[in-house]
mmCIF file with all atom_site columns, C-alpha atoms in Angstrom:
data_model
loop_
_atom_site.group_PDB
_atom_site.id
_atom_site.type_symbol
_atom_site.label_atom_id
_atom_site.label_alt_id
_atom_site.label_comp_id
_atom_site.label_asym_id
_atom_site.label_entity_id
_atom_site.label_seq_id
_atom_site.pdbx_PDB_ins_code
_atom_site.Cartn_x
_atom_site.Cartn_y
_atom_site.Cartn_z
_atom_site.occupancy
_atom_site.B_iso_or_equiv
_atom_site.pdbx_formal_charge
_atom_site.auth_seq_id
_atom_site.auth_comp_id
_atom_site.auth_asym_id
_atom_site.auth_atom_id
_atom_site.pdbx_PDB_model_num
ATOM 1  C CA . UNK A 1 1  ? -132.799 -234.327 -55.751 1.00 75.00 ? 26  UNK A CA 1
ATOM 2  C CA . UNK A 1 2  ? -133.907 -235.771 -59.096 1.00 90.00 ? 27  UNK A CA 1
ATOM 3  C CA . UNK A 1 3  ? -137.103 -233.719 -59.080 1.00 91.00 ? 28  UNK A CA 1
ATOM 4  C CA . UNK A 1 4  ? -135.210 -230.441 -58.655 1.00 93.00 ? 29  UNK A CA 1
ATOM 5  C CA . UNK A 1 5  ? -132.717 -231.354 -61.360 1.00 94.00 ? 30  UNK A CA 1
ATOM 6  C CA . UNK A 1 6  ? -135.332 -232.245 -63.950 1.00 95.00 ? 31  UNK A CA 1
ATOM 7  C CA . UNK A 1 7  ? -137.523 -229.321 -62.918 1.00 94.00 ? 32  UNK A CA 1
ATOM 8  C CA . UNK A 1 8  ? -134.693 -226.913 -63.681 1.00 95.00 ? 33  UNK A CA 1
ATOM 9  C CA . UNK A 1 9  ? -133.790 -228.448 -67.025 1.00 95.00 ? 34  UNK A CA 1
ATOM 10 C CA . UNK A 1 10 ? -137.387 -228.926 -68.206 1.00 96.00 ? 35  UNK A CA 1
ATOM 11 C CA . UNK A 1 11 ? -137.927 -225.182 -67.870 1.00 96.00 ? 36  UNK A CA 1
ATOM 12 C CA . UNK A 1 12 ? -134.554 -224.332 -69.441 1.00 95.00 ? 37  UNK A CA 1
ATOM 13 C CA . UNK A 1 13 ? -134.158 -220.948 -71.094 1.00 96.00 ? 38  UNK A CA 1
ATOM 14 C CA . UNK A 1 14 ? -130.825 -219.997 -72.624 1.00 96.00 ? 39  UNK A CA 1
ATOM 15 C CA . UNK A 1 15 ? -129.001 -216.730 -72.057 1.00 96.00 ? 40  UNK A CA 1
ATOM 16 C CA . UNK A 1 16 ? -127.201 -216.826 -75.403 1.00 96.00 ? 41  UNK A CA 1
ATOM 17 C CA . UNK A 1 17 ? -128.099 -213.966 -77.725 1.00 95.00 ? 42  UNK A CA 1
ATOM 18 C CA . UNK A 1 18 ? -127.570 -215.862 -81.036 1.00 97.00 ? 43  UNK A CA 1
ATOM 19 C CA . UNK A 1 19 ? -125.986 -212.832 -82.714 1.00 96.00 ? 44  UNK A CA 1
ATOM 20 C CA . UNK A 1 20 ? -124.183 -215.135 -85.166 1.00 96.00 ? 45  UNK A CA 1
ATOM 21 C CA . UNK A 1 21 ? -127.553 -216.102 -86.671 1.00 96.00 ? 46  UNK A CA 1
ATOM 22 C CA . UNK A 1 22 ? -128.291 -212.560 -87.863 1.00 96.00 ? 47  UNK A CA 1
ATOM 23 C CA . UNK A 1 23 ? -128.844 -212.223 -91.600 1.00 96.00 ? 48  UNK A CA 1
ATOM 24 C CA . UNK A 1 24 ? -128.138 -208.512 -92.034 1.00 97.00 ? 49  UNK A CA 1
ATOM 25 C CA . UNK A 1 25 ? -125.379 -206.157 -90.923 1.00 96.00 ? 50  UNK A CA 1
ATOM 26 C CA . UNK A 1 26 ? -127.230 -203.063 -89.714 1.00 95.00 ? 51  UNK A CA 1
ATOM 27 C CA . UNK A 1 27 ? -124.097 -200.937 -90.178 1.00 95.00 ? 52  UNK A CA 1
ATOM 28 C CA . UNK A 1 28 ? -124.592 -201.290 -93.929 1.00 95.00 ? 53  UNK A CA 1
ATOM 29 C CA . UNK A 1 29 ? -128.029 -199.657 -93.872 1.00 96.00 ? 54  UNK A CA 1
ATOM 30 C CA . UNK A 1 30 ? -128.365 -196.438 -95.861 1.00 95.00 ? 55  UNK A CA 1
ATOM 31 C CA . UNK A 1 31 ? -131.121 -194.893 -93.730 1.00 96.00 ? 56  UNK A CA 1
ATOM 32 C CA . UNK A 1 32 ? -132.894 -195.462 -90.430 1.00 97.00 ? 57  UNK A CA 1
ATOM 33 C CA . UNK A 1 33 ? -135.974 -197.150 -91.934 1.00 97.00 ? 58  UNK A CA 1
ATOM 34 C CA . UNK A 1 34 ? -133.796 -199.695 -93.658 1.00 97.00 ? 59  UNK A CA 1
ATOM 35 C CA . UNK A 1 35 ? -131.848 -200.203 -90.433 1.00 97.00 ? 60  UNK A CA 1
ATOM 36 C CA . UNK A 1 36 ? -135.060 -200.744 -88.453 1.00 97.00 ? 61  UNK A CA 1
ATOM 37 C CA . UNK A 1 37 ? -136.275 -203.286 -90.990 1.00 97.00 ? 62  UNK A CA 1
ATOM 38 C CA . UNK A 1 38 ? -132.931 -205.111 -90.768 1.00 97.00 ? 63  UNK A CA 1
ATOM 39 C CA . UNK A 1 39 ? -133.073 -205.103 -86.962 1.00 97.00 ? 64  UNK A CA 1
ATOM 40 C CA . UNK A 1 40 ? -136.613 -206.458 -87.054 1.00 97.00 ? 65  UNK A CA 1
ATOM 41 C CA . UNK A 1 41 ? -135.612 -209.334 -89.339 1.00 97.00 ? 66  UNK A CA 1
ATOM 42 C CA . UNK A 1 42 ? -132.520 -210.036 -87.238 1.00 98.00 ? 67  UNK A CA 1
ATOM 43 C CA . UNK A 1 43 ? -134.638 -210.151 -84.089 1.00 97.00 ? 68  UNK A CA 1
ATOM 44 C CA . UNK A 1 44 ? -137.019 -212.663 -85.693 1.00 97.00 ? 69  UNK A CA 1
ATOM 45 C CA . UNK A 1 45 ? -134.082 -214.839 -86.704 1.00 98.00 ? 70  UNK A CA 1
ATOM 46 C CA . UNK A 1 46 ? -132.454 -214.683 -83.251 1.00 97.00 ? 71  UNK A CA 1
ATOM 47 C CA . UNK A 1 47 ? -135.738 -215.435 -81.476 1.00 97.00 ? 72  UNK A CA 1
ATOM 48 C CA . UNK A 1 48 ? -136.406 -218.402 -83.742 1.00 97.00 ? 73  UNK A CA 1
ATOM 49 C CA . UNK A 1 49 ? -132.903 -219.792 -83.138 1.00 97.00 ? 74  UNK A CA 1
ATOM 50 C CA . UNK A 1 50 ? -133.250 -219.290 -79.367 1.00 97.00 ? 75  UNK A CA 1
ATOM 51 C CA . UNK A 1 51 ? -136.620 -221.046 -79.344 1.00 97.00 ? 76  UNK A CA 1
ATOM 52 C CA . UNK A 1 52 ? -135.243 -223.987 -81.341 1.00 97.00 ? 77  UNK A CA 1
ATOM 53 C CA . UNK A 1 53 ? -132.249 -224.304 -79.001 1.00 98.00 ? 78  UNK A CA 1
ATOM 54 C CA . UNK A 1 54 ? -134.438 -224.247 -75.887 1.00 97.00 ? 79  UNK A CA 1
ATOM 55 C CA . UNK A 1 55 ? -136.770 -226.843 -77.368 1.00 97.00 ? 80  UNK A CA 1
ATOM 56 C CA . UNK A 1 56 ? -133.831 -229.059 -78.327 1.00 97.00 ? 81  UNK A CA 1
ATOM 57 C CA . UNK A 1 57 ? -132.519 -229.012 -74.752 1.00 97.00 ? 82  UNK A CA 1
ATOM 58 C CA . UNK A 1 58 ? -135.979 -229.759 -73.353 1.00 97.00 ? 83  UNK A CA 1
ATOM 59 C CA . UNK A 1 59 ? -136.396 -232.684 -75.741 1.00 97.00 ? 84  UNK A CA 1
ATOM 60 C CA . UNK A 1 60 ? -133.038 -234.072 -74.624 1.00 98.00 ? 85  UNK A CA 1
ATOM 61 C CA . UNK A 1 61 ? -134.082 -233.777 -70.983 1.00 97.00 ? 86  UNK A CA 1
ATOM 62 C CA . UNK A 1 62 ? -137.371 -235.554 -71.695 1.00 96.00 ? 87  UNK A CA 1
ATOM 63 C CA . UNK A 1 63 ? -135.480 -238.340 -73.472 1.00 97.00 ? 88  UNK A CA 1
ATOM 64 C CA . UNK A 1 64 ? -133.070 -238.810 -70.567 1.00 97.00 ? 89  UNK A CA 1
ATOM 65 C CA . UNK A 1 65 ? -135.774 -238.503 -67.898 1.00 96.00 ? 90  UNK A CA 1
ATOM 66 C CA . UNK A 1 66 ? -137.888 -241.185 -69.519 1.00 95.00 ? 91  UNK A CA 1
ATOM 67 C CA . UNK A 1 67 ? -134.952 -243.613 -69.261 1.00 96.00 ? 92  UNK A CA 1
ATOM 68 C CA . UNK A 1 68 ? -133.746 -242.623 -65.767 1.00 96.00 ? 93  UNK A CA 1
ATOM 69 C CA . UNK A 1 69 ? -134.007 -245.587 -63.396 1.00 95.00 ? 94  UNK A CA 1
ATOM 70 C CA . UNK A 1 70 ? -134.685 -243.345 -60.395 1.00 95.00 ? 95  UNK A CA 1
ATOM 71 C CA . UNK A 1 71 ? -137.673 -241.712 -62.113 1.00 94.00 ? 96  UNK A CA 1
ATOM 72 C CA . UNK A 1 72 ? -139.038 -245.096 -63.175 1.00 94.00 ? 97  UNK A CA 1
ATOM 73 C CA . UNK A 1 73 ? -138.704 -246.435 -59.639 1.00 94.00 ? 98  UNK A CA 1
ATOM 74 C CA . UNK A 1 74 ? -140.506 -243.391 -58.251 1.00 93.00 ? 99  UNK A CA 1
ATOM 75 C CA . UNK A 1 75 ? -143.373 -243.862 -60.718 1.00 93.00 ? 100 UNK A CA 1
ATOM 76 C CA . UNK A 1 76 ? -143.758 -247.505 -59.689 1.00 95.00 ? 101 UNK A CA 1
ATOM 77 C CA . UNK A 1 77 ? -143.752 -246.577 -56.016 1.00 95.00 ? 102 UNK A CA 1
ATOM 78 C CA . UNK A 1 78 ? -146.334 -243.857 -56.592 1.00 94.00 ? 103 UNK A CA 1
ATOM 79 C CA . UNK A 1 79 ? -148.559 -246.252 -58.570 1.00 96.00 ? 104 UNK A CA 1
ATOM 80 C CA . UNK A 1 80 ? -148.406 -248.761 -55.702 1.00 96.00 ? 105 UNK A CA 1
ATOM 81 C CA . UNK A 1 81 ? -149.447 -246.090 -53.207 1.00 96.00 ? 106 UNK A CA 1
ATOM 82 C CA . UNK A 1 82 ? -152.362 -244.984 -55.379 1.00 96.00 ? 107 UNK A CA 1
ATOM 83 C CA . UNK A 1 83 ? -153.526 -248.573 -55.823 1.00 96.00 ? 108 UNK A CA 1
ATOM 84 C CA . UNK A 1 84 ? -153.285 -249.193 -52.089 1.00 96.00 ? 109 UNK A CA 1
ATOM 85 C CA . UNK A 1 85 ? -155.290 -246.053 -51.361 1.00 96.00 ? 110 UNK A CA 1
ATOM 86 C CA . UNK A 1 86 ? -158.017 -247.089 -53.819 1.00 95.00 ? 111 UNK A CA 1
ATOM 87 C CA . UNK A 1 87 ? -158.197 -250.544 -52.296 1.00 95.00 ? 112 UNK A CA 1
ATOM 88 C CA . UNK A 1 88 ? -158.585 -249.078 -48.794 1.00 95.00 ? 113 UNK A CA 1
ATOM 89 C CA . UNK A 1 89 ? -161.323 -246.721 -49.981 1.00 94.00 ? 114 UNK A CA 1
ATOM 90 C CA . UNK A 1 90 ? -163.242 -249.627 -51.532 1.00 93.00 ? 115 UNK A CA 1
ATOM 91 C CA . UNK A 1 91 ? -162.969 -251.595 -48.309 1.00 93.00 ? 116 UNK A CA 1
ATOM 92 C CA . UNK A 1 92 ? -164.244 -248.625 -46.288 1.00 93.00 ? 117 UNK A CA 1
ATOM 93 C CA . UNK A 1 93 ? -167.180 -248.153 -48.622 1.00 90.00 ? 118 UNK A CA 1
ATOM 94 C CA . UNK A 1 94 ? -168.158 -251.817 -48.496 1.00 82.00 ? 119 UNK A CA 1
#
């Protein structure tokens, strides 16, 4: 259950369009070239804001995951299994 939860949130991608971050109002453009330039700048701004938001959420998930007791317990259990397997392999080789 924990693996699925963290898997979803570690690959988080927002659906928000970040229209409020736009710098220019394309309705104010005097010609189509100016409008295209405004749209291009607005797209850069929206994409940058979206990327920052996604990264912020992923950082939060990493912070929480690192401190989750269930994840820590799983790591300890996995380390024990790996150590046991190595020990058995050494015994078989000897």
